[in-house]
mmCIF file with all atom_site columns, C-alpha atoms in Angstrom:
data_model
loop_
_atom_site.group_PDB
_atom_site.id
_atom_site.type_symbol
_atom_site.label_atom_id
_atom_site.label_alt_id
_atom_site.label_comp_id
_atom_site.label_asym_id
_atom_site.label_entity_id
_atom_site.label_seq_id
_atom_site.pdbx_PDB_ins_code
_atom_site.Cartn_x
_atom_site.Cartn_y
_atom_site.Cartn_z
_atom_site.occupancy
_atom_site.B_iso_or_equiv
_atom_site.pdbx_formal_charge
_atom_site.auth_seq_id
_atom_site.auth_comp_id
_atom_site.auth_asym_id
_atom_site.auth_atom_id
_atom_site.pdbx_PDB_model_num
ATOM 1   C CA . MET A 1 1   ? 0.000  0.000  0.000  1.00 0.00 ? 1   MET A CA 1
ATOM 2   C CA . CYS A 1 2   ? 1.313  3.423  -0.955 1.00 0.00 ? 2   CYS A CA 1
ATOM 3   C CA . LEU A 1 3   ? -0.375 6.664  0.096  1.00 0.00 ? 3   LEU A CA 1
ATOM 4   C CA . THR A 1 4   ? 0.381  10.034 -1.435 1.00 0.00 ? 4   THR A CA 1
ATOM 5   C CA . ASN A 1 5   ? -0.562 13.349 0.116  1.00 0.00 ? 5   ASN A CA 1
ATOM 6   C CA . PRO A 1 6   ? 0.344  15.993 -2.490 1.00 0.00 ? 6   PRO A CA 1
ATOM 7   C CA . ASN A 1 7   ? -0.917 18.859 -0.291 1.00 0.00 ? 7   ASN A CA 1
ATOM 8   C CA . LEU A 1 8   ? 1.238  18.014 2.734  1.00 0.00 ? 8   LEU A CA 1
ATOM 9   C CA . PHE A 1 9   ? 4.574  19.835 2.411  1.00 0.00 ? 9   PHE A CA 1
ATOM 10  C CA . VAL A 1 10  ? 7.475  18.915 4.687  1.00 0.00 ? 10  VAL A CA 1
ATOM 11  C CA . VAL A 1 11  ? 9.596  21.607 6.293  1.00 0.00 ? 11  VAL A CA 1
ATOM 12  C CA . SER A 1 12  ? 12.824 19.990 7.440  1.00 0.00 ? 12  SER A CA 1
ATOM 13  C CA . GLY A 1 13  ? 16.051 21.166 8.985  1.00 0.00 ? 13  GLY A CA 1
ATOM 14  C CA . GLY A 1 14  ? 18.112 20.980 12.111 1.00 0.00 ? 14  GLY A CA 1
ATOM 15  C CA . PRO A 1 15  ? 17.331 22.419 15.518 1.00 0.00 ? 15  PRO A CA 1
ATOM 16  C CA . GLY A 1 16  ? 17.323 26.200 15.542 1.00 0.00 ? 16  GLY A CA 1
ATOM 17  C CA . SER A 1 17  ? 16.973 26.580 11.789 1.00 0.00 ? 17  SER A CA 1
ATOM 18  C CA . GLY A 1 18  ? 13.717 28.545 12.051 1.00 0.00 ? 18  GLY A CA 1
ATOM 19  C CA . LYS A 1 19  ? 11.205 25.849 11.070 1.00 0.00 ? 19  LYS A CA 1
ATOM 20  C CA . SER A 1 20  ? 8.771  26.618 13.875 1.00 0.00 ? 20  SER A CA 1
ATOM 21  C CA . THR A 1 21  ? 9.081  30.366 13.323 1.00 0.00 ? 21  THR A CA 1
ATOM 22  C CA . VAL A 1 22  ? 8.288  29.984 9.618  1.00 0.00 ? 22  VAL A CA 1
ATOM 23  C CA . LEU A 1 23  ? 5.418  27.574 10.300 1.00 0.00 ? 23  LEU A CA 1
ATOM 24  C CA . HIS A 1 24  ? 3.808  29.905 12.826 1.00 0.00 ? 24  HIS A CA 1
ATOM 25  C CA . GLU A 1 25  ? 4.077  32.759 10.346 1.00 0.00 ? 25  GLU A CA 1
ATOM 26  C CA . LEU A 1 26  ? 2.476  30.606 7.641  1.00 0.00 ? 26  LEU A CA 1
ATOM 27  C CA . ALA A 1 27  ? -0.333 29.739 10.067 1.00 0.00 ? 27  ALA A CA 1
ATOM 28  C CA . LYS A 1 28  ? -1.010 33.452 10.575 1.00 0.00 ? 28  LYS A CA 1
ATOM 29  C CA . ARG A 1 29  ? -1.477 33.631 6.813  1.00 0.00 ? 29  ARG A CA 1
ATOM 30  C CA . GLY A 1 30  ? -3.994 30.797 6.742  1.00 0.00 ? 30  GLY A CA 1
ATOM 31  C CA . PHE A 1 31  ? -1.777 27.788 6.079  1.00 0.00 ? 31  PHE A CA 1
ATOM 32  C CA . PRO A 1 32  ? -2.210 25.119 8.757  1.00 0.00 ? 32  PRO A CA 1
ATOM 33  C CA . PHE A 1 33  ? 0.704  23.022 9.934  1.00 0.00 ? 33  PHE A CA 1
ATOM 34  C CA . VAL A 1 34  ? 1.341  19.776 11.734 1.00 0.00 ? 34  VAL A CA 1
ATOM 35  C CA . SER A 1 35  ? 3.605  20.016 14.776 1.00 0.00 ? 35  SER A CA 1
ATOM 36  C CA . GLN A 1 36  ? 6.670  17.822 14.945 1.00 0.00 ? 36  GLN A CA 1
ATOM 37  C CA . VAL A 1 37  ? 6.270  14.635 16.939 1.00 0.00 ? 37  VAL A CA 1
ATOM 38  C CA . ALA A 1 38  ? 9.810  14.532 18.359 1.00 0.00 ? 38  ALA A CA 1
ATOM 39  C CA . ARG A 1 39  ? 9.212  17.430 20.734 1.00 0.00 ? 39  ARG A CA 1
ATOM 40  C CA . GLN A 1 40  ? 5.947  15.862 21.955 1.00 0.00 ? 40  GLN A CA 1
ATOM 41  C CA . ILE A 1 41  ? 7.634  12.496 22.554 1.00 0.00 ? 41  ILE A CA 1
ATOM 42  C CA . ILE A 1 42  ? 10.433 14.080 24.584 1.00 0.00 ? 42  ILE A CA 1
ATOM 43  C CA . GLN A 1 43  ? 7.944  15.976 26.766 1.00 0.00 ? 43  GLN A CA 1
ATOM 44  C CA . GLU A 1 44  ? 5.827  12.849 27.322 1.00 0.00 ? 44  GLU A CA 1
ATOM 45  C CA . GLN A 1 45  ? 8.824  10.649 28.113 1.00 0.00 ? 45  GLN A CA 1
ATOM 46  C CA . ILE A 1 46  ? 10.204 13.135 30.625 1.00 0.00 ? 46  ILE A CA 1
ATOM 47  C CA . GLN A 1 47  ? 6.824  13.497 32.346 1.00 0.00 ? 47  GLN A CA 1
ATOM 48  C CA . ALA A 1 48  ? 6.326  9.711  32.482 1.00 0.00 ? 48  ALA A CA 1
ATOM 49  C CA . GLY A 1 49  ? 9.898  8.953  33.509 1.00 0.00 ? 49  GLY A CA 1
ATOM 50  C CA . GLY A 1 50  ? 10.393 7.055  30.245 1.00 0.00 ? 50  GLY A CA 1
ATOM 51  C CA . THR A 1 51  ? 13.687 6.229  28.574 1.00 0.00 ? 51  THR A CA 1
ATOM 52  C CA . ALA A 1 52  ? 12.715 6.590  24.892 1.00 0.00 ? 52  ALA A CA 1
ATOM 53  C CA . LEU A 1 53  ? 14.759 9.761  24.561 1.00 0.00 ? 53  LEU A CA 1
ATOM 54  C CA . PRO A 1 54  ? 17.572 10.971 22.301 1.00 0.00 ? 54  PRO A CA 1
ATOM 55  C CA . TRP A 1 55  ? 19.951 10.816 25.300 1.00 0.00 ? 55  TRP A CA 1
ATOM 56  C CA . GLY A 1 56  ? 18.487 7.526  26.558 1.00 0.00 ? 56  GLY A CA 1
ATOM 57  C CA . ASP A 1 57  ? 17.181 4.575  24.594 1.00 0.00 ? 57  ASP A CA 1
ATOM 58  C CA . GLN A 1 58  ? 17.738 6.003  21.124 1.00 0.00 ? 58  GLN A CA 1
ATOM 59  C CA . GLU A 1 59  ? 16.366 2.946  19.326 1.00 0.00 ? 59  GLU A CA 1
ATOM 60  C CA . ALA A 1 60  ? 13.091 3.077  21.290 1.00 0.00 ? 60  ALA A CA 1
ATOM 61  C CA . TYR A 1 61  ? 12.931 6.826  20.656 1.00 0.00 ? 61  TYR A CA 1
ATOM 62  C CA . THR A 1 62  ? 13.419 6.256  16.909 1.00 0.00 ? 62  THR A CA 1
ATOM 63  C CA . ARG A 1 63  ? 10.703 3.604  16.773 1.00 0.00 ? 63  ARG A CA 1
ATOM 64  C CA . LEU A 1 64  ? 8.307  5.830  18.702 1.00 0.00 ? 64  LEU A CA 1
ATOM 65  C CA . MET A 1 65  ? 9.141  8.757  16.441 1.00 0.00 ? 65  MET A CA 1
ATOM 66  C CA . LEU A 1 66  ? 8.364  6.642  13.360 1.00 0.00 ? 66  LEU A CA 1
ATOM 67  C CA . GLN A 1 67  ? 5.095  5.380  14.834 1.00 0.00 ? 67  GLN A CA 1
ATOM 68  C CA . ARG A 1 68  ? 3.957  8.880  15.745 1.00 0.00 ? 68  ARG A CA 1
ATOM 69  C CA . SER A 1 69  ? 5.055  10.306 12.385 1.00 0.00 ? 69  SER A CA 1
ATOM 70  C CA . ILE A 1 70  ? 2.975  7.710  10.546 1.00 0.00 ? 70  ILE A CA 1
ATOM 71  C CA . GLU A 1 71  ? -0.021 8.401  12.799 1.00 0.00 ? 71  GLU A CA 1
ATOM 72  C CA . SER A 1 72  ? 0.343  12.127 12.135 1.00 0.00 ? 72  SER A CA 1
ATOM 73  C CA . TYR A 1 73  ? 0.634  11.552 8.393  1.00 0.00 ? 73  TYR A CA 1
ATOM 74  C CA . LEU A 1 74  ? -2.525 9.429  8.378  1.00 0.00 ? 74  LEU A CA 1
ATOM 75  C CA . GLU A 1 75  ? -4.407 11.961 10.500 1.00 0.00 ? 75  GLU A CA 1
ATOM 76  C CA . TYR A 1 76  ? -3.812 14.662 7.880  1.00 0.00 ? 76  TYR A CA 1
ATOM 77  C CA . THR A 1 77  ? -4.282 12.520 4.765  1.00 0.00 ? 77  THR A CA 1
ATOM 78  C CA . PRO A 1 78  ? -5.772 13.581 2.522  1.00 0.00 ? 78  PRO A CA 1
ATOM 79  C CA . ALA A 1 79  ? -5.018 17.247 3.045  1.00 0.00 ? 79  ALA A CA 1
ATOM 80  C CA . LEU A 1 80  ? -7.710 19.124 1.152  1.00 0.00 ? 80  LEU A CA 1
ATOM 81  C CA . GLN A 1 81  ? -5.670 22.326 1.066  1.00 0.00 ? 81  GLN A CA 1
ATOM 82  C CA . PRO A 1 82  ? -1.938 23.008 1.180  1.00 0.00 ? 82  PRO A CA 1
ATOM 83  C CA . MET A 1 83  ? -0.565 22.453 4.668  1.00 0.00 ? 83  MET A CA 1
ATOM 84  C CA . PHE A 1 84  ? 2.853  21.988 6.159  1.00 0.00 ? 84  PHE A CA 1
ATOM 85  C CA . SER A 1 85  ? 4.466  19.371 8.359  1.00 0.00 ? 85  SER A CA 1
ATOM 86  C CA . ASP A 1 86  ? 7.191  20.263 10.838 1.00 0.00 ? 86  ASP A CA 1
ATOM 87  C CA . ARG A 1 87  ? 9.480  17.443 9.735  1.00 0.00 ? 87  ARG A CA 1
ATOM 88  C CA . GLY A 1 88  ? 8.188  14.133 8.435  1.00 0.00 ? 88  GLY A CA 1
ATOM 89  C CA . ILE A 1 89  ? 8.783  10.407 8.193  1.00 0.00 ? 89  ILE A CA 1
ATOM 90  C CA . PRO A 1 90  ? 12.034 10.817 6.191  1.00 0.00 ? 90  PRO A CA 1
ATOM 91  C CA . ASP A 1 91  ? 13.449 12.854 9.079  1.00 0.00 ? 91  ASP A CA 1
ATOM 92  C CA . THR A 1 92  ? 13.186 9.710  11.203 1.00 0.00 ? 92  THR A CA 1
ATOM 93  C CA . LEU A 1 93  ? 15.360 7.902  8.666  1.00 0.00 ? 93  LEU A CA 1
ATOM 94  C CA . CYS A 1 94  ? 17.913 10.721 8.834  1.00 0.00 ? 94  CYS A CA 1
ATOM 95  C CA . TYR A 1 95  ? 17.938 10.501 12.633 1.00 0.00 ? 95  TYR A CA 1
ATOM 96  C CA . ALA A 1 96  ? 18.335 6.708  12.541 1.00 0.00 ? 96  ALA A CA 1
ATOM 97  C CA . ARG A 1 97  ? 21.349 7.063  10.278 1.00 0.00 ? 97  ARG A CA 1
ATOM 98  C CA . LEU A 1 98  ? 22.777 9.861  12.405 1.00 0.00 ? 98  LEU A CA 1
ATOM 99  C CA . ILE A 1 99  ? 22.746 7.653  15.512 1.00 0.00 ? 99  ILE A CA 1
ATOM 100 C CA . GLY A 1 100 ? 24.013 4.618  13.587 1.00 0.00 ? 100 GLY A CA 1
ATOM 101 C CA . LEU A 1 101 ? 20.900 2.467  13.919 1.00 0.00 ? 101 LEU A CA 1
ATOM 102 C CA . ARG A 1 102 ? 21.871 -0.795 12.245 1.00 0.00 ? 102 ARG A CA 1
ATOM 103 C CA . ASP A 1 103 ? 18.498 -1.842 10.896 1.00 0.00 ? 103 ASP A CA 1
ATOM 104 C CA . ASP A 1 104 ? 16.637 1.036  9.278  1.00 0.00 ? 104 ASP A CA 1
ATOM 105 C CA . GLY A 1 105 ? 14.801 -1.035 6.642  1.00 0.00 ? 105 GLY A CA 1
ATOM 106 C CA . PHE A 1 106 ? 11.470 -0.588 8.420  1.00 0.00 ? 106 PHE A CA 1
ATOM 107 C CA . ILE A 1 107 ? 11.920 3.188  8.248  1.00 0.00 ? 107 ILE A CA 1
ATOM 108 C CA . GLN A 1 108 ? 12.933 3.050  4.580  1.00 0.00 ? 108 GLN A CA 1
ATOM 109 C CA . ASP A 1 109 ? 9.765  1.054  3.919  1.00 0.00 ? 109 ASP A CA 1
ATOM 110 C CA . ALA A 1 110 ? 7.654  3.715  5.660  1.00 0.00 ? 110 ALA A CA 1
ATOM 111 C CA . CYS A 1 111 ? 9.327  6.428  3.557  1.00 0.00 ? 111 CYS A CA 1
ATOM 112 C CA . ARG A 1 112 ? 8.309  4.560  0.408  1.00 0.00 ? 112 ARG A CA 1
ATOM 113 C CA . ARG A 1 113 ? 4.747  3.885  1.607  1.00 0.00 ? 113 ARG A CA 1
ATOM 114 C CA . PHE A 1 114 ? 3.808  7.330  2.932  1.00 0.00 ? 114 PHE A CA 1
ATOM 115 C CA . ARG A 1 115 ? 4.570  10.039 0.383  1.00 0.00 ? 115 ARG A CA 1
ATOM 116 C CA . TYR A 1 116 ? 4.375  13.786 0.943  1.00 0.00 ? 116 TYR A CA 1
ATOM 117 C CA . ALA A 1 117 ? 4.236  16.597 -1.602 1.00 0.00 ? 117 ALA A CA 1
ATOM 118 C CA . PRO A 1 118 ? 7.253  16.342 -3.913 1.00 0.00 ? 118 PRO A CA 1
ATOM 119 C CA . LEU A 1 119 ? 8.493  19.813 -2.931 1.00 0.00 ? 119 LEU A CA 1
ATOM 120 C CA . VAL A 1 120 ? 10.318 19.824 0.430  1.00 0.00 ? 120 VAL A CA 1
ATOM 121 C CA . PHE A 1 121 ? 11.416 22.979 2.221  1.00 0.00 ? 121 PHE A CA 1
ATOM 122 C CA . LEU A 1 122 ? 14.806 22.665 3.878  1.00 0.00 ? 122 LEU A CA 1
ATOM 123 C CA . ALA A 1 123 ? 15.719 25.230 6.518  1.00 0.00 ? 123 ALA A CA 1
ATOM 124 C CA . PRO A 1 124 ? 19.486 25.680 6.688  1.00 0.00 ? 124 PRO A CA 1
ATOM 125 C CA . PRO A 1 125 ? 21.271 26.289 9.994  1.00 0.00 ? 125 PRO A CA 1
ATOM 126 C CA . TRP A 1 126 ? 20.744 29.874 11.098 1.00 0.00 ? 126 TRP A CA 1
ATOM 127 C CA . LYS A 1 127 ? 22.926 30.679 14.086 1.00 0.00 ? 127 LYS A CA 1
ATOM 128 C CA . GLU A 1 128 ? 21.484 34.179 14.606 1.00 0.00 ? 128 GLU A CA 1
ATOM 129 C CA . ILE A 1 129 ? 17.988 32.874 15.445 1.00 0.00 ? 129 ILE A CA 1
ATOM 130 C CA . LEU A 1 130 ? 18.915 29.875 17.604 1.00 0.00 ? 130 LEU A CA 1
ATOM 131 C CA . ARG A 1 131 ? 17.439 30.252 21.037 1.00 0.00 ? 131 ARG A CA 1
ATOM 132 C CA . ASN A 1 132 ? 17.121 27.835 23.926 1.00 0.00 ? 132 ASN A CA 1
ATOM 133 C CA . GLY A 1 133 ? 13.907 27.393 25.804 1.00 0.00 ? 133 GLY A CA 1
#
């Protein structure tokens, strides 16, 4: 099964690259967006005392991130109007490779099965806007 959501545009980039700032500005102009799941997972894991965290059980965190990314994708498919996603399923694959996860075939499969709009917006690092908190 392959699903395509041509109205769901991914905004990707590293921490502090301005993704959230751009997405909130787009929302002010009438373009809805889907929040990133990674931030939600971290908050939930900390509150629950869980270990599926980037500085804890990275494999469990990756699997949870993939699961939540797929759920988010399905929740907003089909998108009847253009909307944006703060990161997407392919970002999970990038993270898995960054941490050296040995078996990422299940993530590659998800990337093939759940397709976003073909145009992806990549936010480059932007040191001047990085803020903590």
